[in-house]
Amino acid sequence: MTSSVPVVIAWPVIVATVLVVAARWVWFDDTAAERYLNATLTIIAATQVLREDVAQRAIVAVLPTTVTTVQQISLCTIVVSIAPFLCVIDLLSGRAAGDVRSRPWRYHLIAAALSIAILAAGTRARHEQRPVEVSGGWAEVLVWLAFSILPLFLAVRMIARCWSEYRQHGVTRGEKVVLAGIALAGAAIGVTTAIATGLALVQQIGVLDSVDYRLRTNSRNFFWIATVIAIVSSAPVVEALLGVAGFDATGRRWRRLRPLWESMTTMFPDSRLPMDPGSRRITRLRLHRTTVEIRDAILELRPYCADVDPAEFANFAAAERIPPRDAEPAGYALQLALAARERSRTGDPPGGAAATPVSDSATLDDEVDELLRVARWWPAATRFADRPRPLPRAAQEAENA
């Protein structure tokens, strides 16, 4: 079947799919599941190209074949693409990798046998150089029966696996949404395949004339299902690109900590851990390093910390419009900023240091959240601490005298 999706939509989507597949082979091929999925996506991308009119005509121009033959081959590649994806489901179902490795040849053997059946049943349509829907007859029914076996089996496996995971204890709401989406994709594959096969059967027994309808729907259903699969499979690629650019959640949190981190590590360079020569990506490990370096620098700054005068904090809160819920982290930020000013002015710590808030975080995320609340008010605190202050009354009187 030749795709009926407009070329202005189809080719950009196909190019994007090819880029996703290439990126996955480069970045995500470490595990067996990733390699099986990449193989599936590669065959899907090739199928998308085979179903485009310009590609079919180009193939016919250089090879001794017909457009109808290329159309039927695209049906076979759809069937073949399911074989490695079934291996992915096996691995995600908890089967041992060694056990799964013995299955691909079985799936591929079944896919090859079904492909041969499709081509054998489609012989008359190829001779007539017409789509199987137009050629009709029991041969068309056999084509769709052979085509439908693996997609229907895949749909059942996808839905069953998602339902099993959905019922597991501790599954988050977000994970449930993803599982529901995958189950719906499986249902879409099953329903569209069953409809195509069922309509071919009722057409043959004379119950309903559905040729025009099937020509319209069969020519676009696979395109959109394949597009959805490509979009879902692109999620790790997009996440990796966002991570490299620093725009993922970890990168955003790190950037918000950076002003506080730069100030603290500039004051106390020894608090910086040895540089990691690895990737420039802002990873959770790098975020963890940053929090450790900030905490180490704060420990070195503690001897300079003094209690913040309530009147001074009130002025700070009024000037910066600090909401009551942020009073504690803002006060801590001001205490650190005043301590940094004291250190730069005197160099030597005073005799007694005031107590600083004690972290009660139990996880990395809790630690980062605490420092983020302080970092939010750090620029304002440093501005306030660096403002000129009036001299105490005794000093003013001495200066006037």
Tab-separated table of N, CA and C in Angstrom, residues 128-216:
chain	number	residue	atom	x	y	z
A	128	GLU	N	-1.560	-8.451	-11.699
A	128	GLU	CA	-2.511	-7.435	-12.156
A	128	GLU	C	-1.987	-6.022	-11.923
A	129	GLN	N	-0.910	-5.908	-11.122
A	129	GLN	CA	-0.326	-4.615	-10.746
A	129	GLN	C	-1.382	-3.708	-10.115
A	130	ARG	N	-2.122	-4.319	-9.184
A	130	ARG	CA	-3.140	-3.577	-8.445
A	130	ARG	C	-2.952	-3.852	-6.958
A	131	PRO	N	-3.368	-2.916	-6.092
A	131	PRO	CA	-3.305	-3.182	-4.651
A	131	PRO	C	-4.136	-4.403	-4.304
A	132	VAL	N	-3.775	-5.094	-3.240
A	132	VAL	CA	-4.503	-6.311	-2.868
A	132	VAL	C	-5.959	-6.000	-2.548
A	133	GLU	N	-6.247	-4.782	-2.035
A	133	GLU	CA	-7.632	-4.428	-1.725
A	133	GLU	C	-8.483	-4.392	-2.991
A	134	VAL	N	-7.877	-3.937	-4.099
A	134	VAL	CA	-8.605	-3.841	-5.363
A	134	VAL	C	-8.666	-5.205	-6.052
A	135	SER	N	-7.585	-5.947	-5.969
A	135	SER	CA	-7.560	-7.278	-6.590
A	135	SER	C	-8.588	-8.199	-5.951
A	136	GLY	N	-8.716	-8.117	-4.635
A	136	GLY	CA	-9.765	-8.836	-3.919
A	136	GLY	C	-9.618	-10.344	-3.964
A	137	GLY	N	-10.751	-11.019	-3.723
A	137	GLY	CA	-10.769	-12.477	-3.716
A	137	GLY	C	-10.257	-13.050	-2.401
A	138	TRP	N	-10.310	-14.383	-2.346
A	138	TRP	CA	-9.820	-15.045	-1.138
A	138	TRP	C	-8.318	-14.851	-0.960
A	139	ALA	N	-7.642	-14.561	-2.051
A	139	ALA	CA	-6.204	-14.288	-1.944
A	139	ALA	C	-5.953	-13.073	-1.053
A	140	GLU	N	-6.816	-12.045	-1.203
A	140	GLU	CA	-6.655	-10.866	-0.340
A	140	GLU	C	-6.896	-11.227	1.121
A	141	VAL	N	-7.918	-12.051	1.367
A	141	VAL	CA	-8.199	-12.472	2.745
A	141	VAL	C	-6.992	-13.190	3.330
A	142	LEU	N	-6.357	-14.043	2.530
A	142	LEU	CA	-5.172	-14.763	3.004
A	142	LEU	C	-4.013	-13.804	3.277
A	143	VAL	N	-3.878	-12.784	2.434
A	143	VAL	CA	-2.826	-11.775	2.676
A	143	VAL	C	-3.008	-11.141	4.043
A	144	TRP	N	-4.241	-10.715	4.333
A	144	TRP	CA	-4.476	-10.019	5.598
A	144	TRP	C	-4.454	-10.964	6.789
A	145	LEU	N	-4.851	-12.209	6.586
A	145	LEU	CA	-4.733	-13.176	7.680
A	145	LEU	C	-3.268	-13.412	8.030
A	146	ALA	N	-2.431	-13.597	7.007
A	146	ALA	CA	-0.999	-13.800	7.257
A	146	ALA	C	-0.376	-12.554	7.877
A	147	PHE	N	-0.825	-11.394	7.423
A	147	PHE	CA	-0.280	-10.145	7.960
A	147	PHE	C	-0.681	-9.931	9.415
A	148	SER	N	-1.883	-10.355	9.785
A	148	SER	CA	-2.446	-9.969	11.079
A	148	SER	C	-1.941	-10.789	12.258
A	149	ILE	N	-1.357	-11.951	12.022
A	149	ILE	CA	-1.032	-12.857	13.135
A	149	ILE	C	-0.073	-12.214	14.133
A	150	LEU	N	1.068	-11.730	13.678
A	150	LEU	CA	2.044	-11.148	14.611
A	150	LEU	C	1.574	-9.818	15.205
A	151	PRO	N	0.962	-8.896	14.422
A	151	PRO	CA	0.461	-7.669	15.058
A	151	PRO	C	-0.568	-7.926	16.151
A	152	LEU	N	-1.481	-8.874	15.922
A	152	LEU	CA	-2.474	-9.177	16.956
A	152	LEU	C	-1.814	-9.806	18.180
A	153	PHE	N	-0.853	-10.691	17.959
A	153	PHE	CA	-0.118	-11.292	19.074
A	153	PHE	C	0.641	-10.217	19.845
A	154	LEU	N	1.257	-9.290	19.117
A	154	LEU	CA	1.979	-8.190	19.763
A	154	LEU	C	1.037	-7.334	20.590
A	155	ALA	N	-0.134	-7.018	20.041
A	155	ALA	CA	-1.095	-6.180	20.765
A	155	ALA	C	-1.500	-6.831	22.078
A	156	VAL	N	-1.779	-8.129	22.038
A	156	VAL	CA	-2.160	-8.844	23.267
A	156	VAL	C	-1.019	-8.820	24.273
A	157	ARG	N	0.215	-9.045	23.817
A	157	ARG	CA	1.361	-9.044	24.722
A	157	ARG	C	1.574	-7.665	25.345
A	158	MET	N	1.438	-6.603	24.547
A	158	MET	CA	1.633	-5.246	25.060
A	158	MET	C	0.604	-4.916	26.131
A	159	ILE	N	-0.660	-5.200	25.845
A	159	ILE	CA	-1.725	-4.879	26.797
A	159	ILE	C	-1.561	-5.701	28.073
A	160	ALA	N	-1.261	-6.989	27.924
A	160	ALA	CA	-1.101	-7.853	29.098
A	160	ALA	C	0.073	-7.402	29.953
A	161	ARG	N	1.174	-7.031	29.306
A	161	ARG	CA	2.354	-6.592	30.064
A	161	ARG	C	2.079	-5.285	30.793
A	162	CYS	N	1.420	-4.356	30.124
A	162	CYS	CA	1.098	-3.071	30.760
A	162	CYS	C	0.140	-3.272	31.935
A	163	TRP	N	-0.830	-4.150	31.774
A	163	TRP	CA	-1.776	-4.415	32.860
A	163	TRP	C	-1.067	-5.034	34.055
A	164	SER	N	-0.130	-5.936	33.788
A	164	SER	CA	0.634	-6.551	34.872
A	164	SER	C	1.458	-5.509	35.620
A	165	GLU	N	2.117	-4.618	34.891
A	165	GLU	CA	2.922	-3.567	35.530
A	165	GLU	C	2.031	-2.569	36.259
A	166	TYR	N	0.871	-2.273	35.682
A	166	TYR	CA	-0.040	-1.278	36.265
A	166	TYR	C	-0.495	-1.704	37.655
A	167	ARG	N	-0.646	-3.005	37.863
A	167	ARG	CA	-1.142	-3.509	39.143
A	167	ARG	C	-0.042	-3.672	40.188
A	168	GLN	N	1.211	-3.438	39.796
A	168	GLN	CA	2.307	-3.598	40.751
A	168	GLN	C	2.236	-2.534	41.841
A	169	HIS	N	2.652	-2.913	43.047
A	169	HIS	CA	2.677	-1.963	44.162
A	169	HIS	C	3.783	-0.935	43.937
A	170	GLY	N	3.489	0.312	44.234
A	170	GLY	CA	4.490	1.369	44.166
A	170	GLY	C	4.608	2.049	42.818
A	171	VAL	N	3.755	1.698	41.868
A	171	VAL	CA	3.796	2.352	40.560
A	171	VAL	C	3.265	3.774	40.701
A	172	THR	N	4.045	4.753	40.249
A	172	THR	CA	3.649	6.154	40.393
A	172	THR	C	2.570	6.519	39.380
A	173	ARG	N	1.955	7.674	39.611
A	173	ARG	CA	0.910	8.133	38.692
A	173	ARG	C	1.473	8.371	37.297
A	174	GLY	N	2.675	8.959	37.234
A	174	GLY	CA	3.296	9.189	35.934
A	174	GLY	C	3.569	7.896	35.193
A	175	GLU	N	4.054	6.877	35.928
A	175	GLU	CA	4.303	5.578	35.307
A	175	GLU	C	3.004	4.947	34.829
A	176	LYS	N	1.928	5.147	35.582
A	176	LYS	CA	0.637	4.609	35.153
A	176	LYS	C	0.166	5.271	33.862
A	177	VAL	N	0.419	6.562	33.733
A	177	VAL	CA	0.044	7.263	32.503
A	177	VAL	C	0.815	6.693	31.317
A	178	VAL	N	2.123	6.469	31.509
A	178	VAL	CA	2.941	5.899	30.433
A	178	VAL	C	2.447	4.503	30.065
A	179	LEU	N	2.167	3.693	31.081
A	179	LEU	CA	1.670	2.338	30.821
A	179	LEU	C	0.337	2.365	30.086
A	180	ALA	N	-0.528	3.296	30.486
A	180	ALA	CA	-1.815	3.420	29.797
A	180	ALA	C	-1.614	3.818	28.340
A	181	GLY	N	-0.661	4.722	28.088
A	181	GLY	CA	-0.376	5.126	26.716
A	181	GLY	C	0.146	3.982	25.870
A	182	ILE	N	1.045	3.170	26.446
A	182	ILE	CA	1.568	2.013	25.709
A	182	ILE	C	0.460	1.001	25.438
A	183	ALA	N	-0.400	0.789	26.442
A	183	ALA	CA	-1.518	-0.138	26.250
A	183	ALA	C	-2.456	0.355	25.153
A	184	LEU	N	-2.700	1.659	25.112
A	184	LEU	CA	-3.548	2.215	24.051
A	184	LEU	C	-2.904	2.032	22.681
A	185	ALA	N	-1.572	2.197	22.614
A	185	ALA	CA	-0.875	1.962	21.345
A	185	ALA	C	-1.035	0.508	20.917
A	186	GLY	N	-0.904	-0.413	21.884
A	186	GLY	CA	-1.119	-1.823	21.568
A	186	GLY	C	-2.534	-2.086	21.098
A	187	ALA	N	-3.498	-1.442	21.771
A	187	ALA	CA	-4.891	-1.606	21.365
A	187	ALA	C	-5.117	-1.062	19.958
A	188	ALA	N	-4.479	0.070	19.638
A	188	ALA	CA	-4.623	0.648	18.301
A	188	ALA	C	-4.072	-0.298	17.240
A	189	ILE	N	-2.916	-0.909	17.535
A	189	ILE	CA	-2.346	-1.877	16.589
A	189	ILE	C	-3.305	-3.048	16.382
A	190	GLY	N	-3.833	-3.574	17.487
A	190	GLY	CA	-4.734	-4.717	17.387
A	190	GLY	C	-6.028	-4.385	16.672
A	191	VAL	N	-6.624	-3.244	17.016
A	191	VAL	CA	-7.923	-2.881	16.436
A	191	VAL	C	-7.800	-2.612	14.944
A	192	THR	N	-6.795	-1.811	14.547
A	192	THR	CA	-6.653	-1.493	13.121
A	192	THR	C	-6.349	-2.744	12.300
A	193	THR	N	-5.534	-3.636	12.857
A	193	THR	CA	-5.225	-4.882	12.140
A	193	THR	C	-6.460	-5.767	12.025
A	194	ALA	N	-7.205	-5.886	13.122
A	194	ALA	CA	-8.412	-6.716	13.102
A	194	ALA	C	-9.448	-6.153	12.139
A	195	ILE	N	-9.586	-4.823	12.103
A	195	ILE	CA	-10.554	-4.210	11.187
A	195	ILE	C	-10.163	-4.472	9.739
A	196	ALA	N	-8.859	-4.299	9.423
A	196	ALA	CA	-8.410	-4.529	8.048
A	196	ALA	C	-8.683	-5.967	7.619
A	197	THR	N	-8.409	-6.910	8.504
A	197	THR	CA	-8.635	-8.323	8.174
A	197	THR	C	-10.124	-8.648	8.111
A	198	GLY	N	-10.876	-8.136	9.083
A	198	GLY	CA	-12.311	-8.409	9.118
A	198	GLY	C	-13.042	-7.837	7.924
A	199	LEU	N	-12.679	-6.613	7.520
A	199	LEU	CA	-13.340	-6.007	6.366
A	199	LEU	C	-13.007	-6.751	5.077
A	200	ALA	N	-11.783	-7.255	4.974
A	200	ALA	CA	-11.446	-8.055	3.787
A	200	ALA	C	-12.307	-9.314	3.729
A	201	LEU	N	-12.556	-9.908	4.893
A	201	LEU	CA	-13.370	-11.127	4.937
A	201	LEU	C	-14.825	-10.835	4.580
A	202	VAL	N	-15.417	-9.807	5.195
A	202	VAL	CA	-16.831	-9.511	4.909
A	202	VAL	C	-17.004	-9.006	3.484
A	203	GLN	N	-15.958	-8.372	2.937
A	203	GLN	CA	-16.004	-7.980	1.529
A	203	GLN	C	-16.108	-9.223	0.638
A	204	GLN	N	-15.332	-10.233	0.956
A	204	GLN	CA	-15.298	-11.433	0.120
A	204	GLN	C	-16.602	-12.216	0.184
A	205	ILE	N	-17.236	-12.239	1.360
A	205	ILE	CA	-18.489	-13.009	1.467
A	205	ILE	C	-19.698	-12.172	1.076
A	206	GLY	N	-19.455	-10.943	0.621
A	206	GLY	CA	-20.518	-10.126	0.058
A	206	GLY	C	-21.389	-9.396	1.043
A	207	VAL	N	-20.942	-9.236	2.275
A	207	VAL	CA	-21.746	-8.544	3.284
A	207	VAL	C	-21.617	-7.036	3.158
A	208	LEU	N	-20.421	-6.546	2.851
A	208	LEU	CA	-20.173	-5.105	2.856
A	208	LEU	C	-19.103	-4.777	1.833
A	209	ASP	N	-19.363	-3.720	1.050
A	209	ASP	CA	-18.359	-3.244	0.096
A	209	ASP	C	-17.518	-2.171	0.796
A	210	SER	N	-16.271	-2.498	1.091
A	210	SER	CA	-15.432	-1.592	1.887
A	210	SER	C	-14.115	-1.249	1.200
A	211	VAL	N	-14.033	-1.466	-0.106
A	211	VAL	CA	-12.758	-1.261	-0.806
A	211	VAL	C	-12.276	0.173	-0.662
A	212	ASP	N	-13.155	1.137	-0.960
A	212	ASP	CA	-12.739	2.541	-0.893
A	212	ASP	C	-12.305	2.925	0.524
A	213	TYR	N	-13.083	2.472	1.507
A	213	TYR	CA	-12.732	2.783	2.901
A	213	TYR	C	-11.374	2.202	3.256
A	214	ARG	N	-11.131	0.948	2.870
A	214	ARG	CA	-9.868	0.300	3.226
A	214	ARG	C	-8.692	0.916	2.480
A	215	LEU	N	-8.900	1.353	1.256
A	215	LEU	CA	-7.825	2.034	0.529
A	215	LEU	C	-7.415	3.322	1.247
A	216	ARG	N	-8.427	4.017	1.802
A	216	ARG	CA	-8.110	5.267	2.514
A	216	ARG	C	-7.423	4.997	3.846
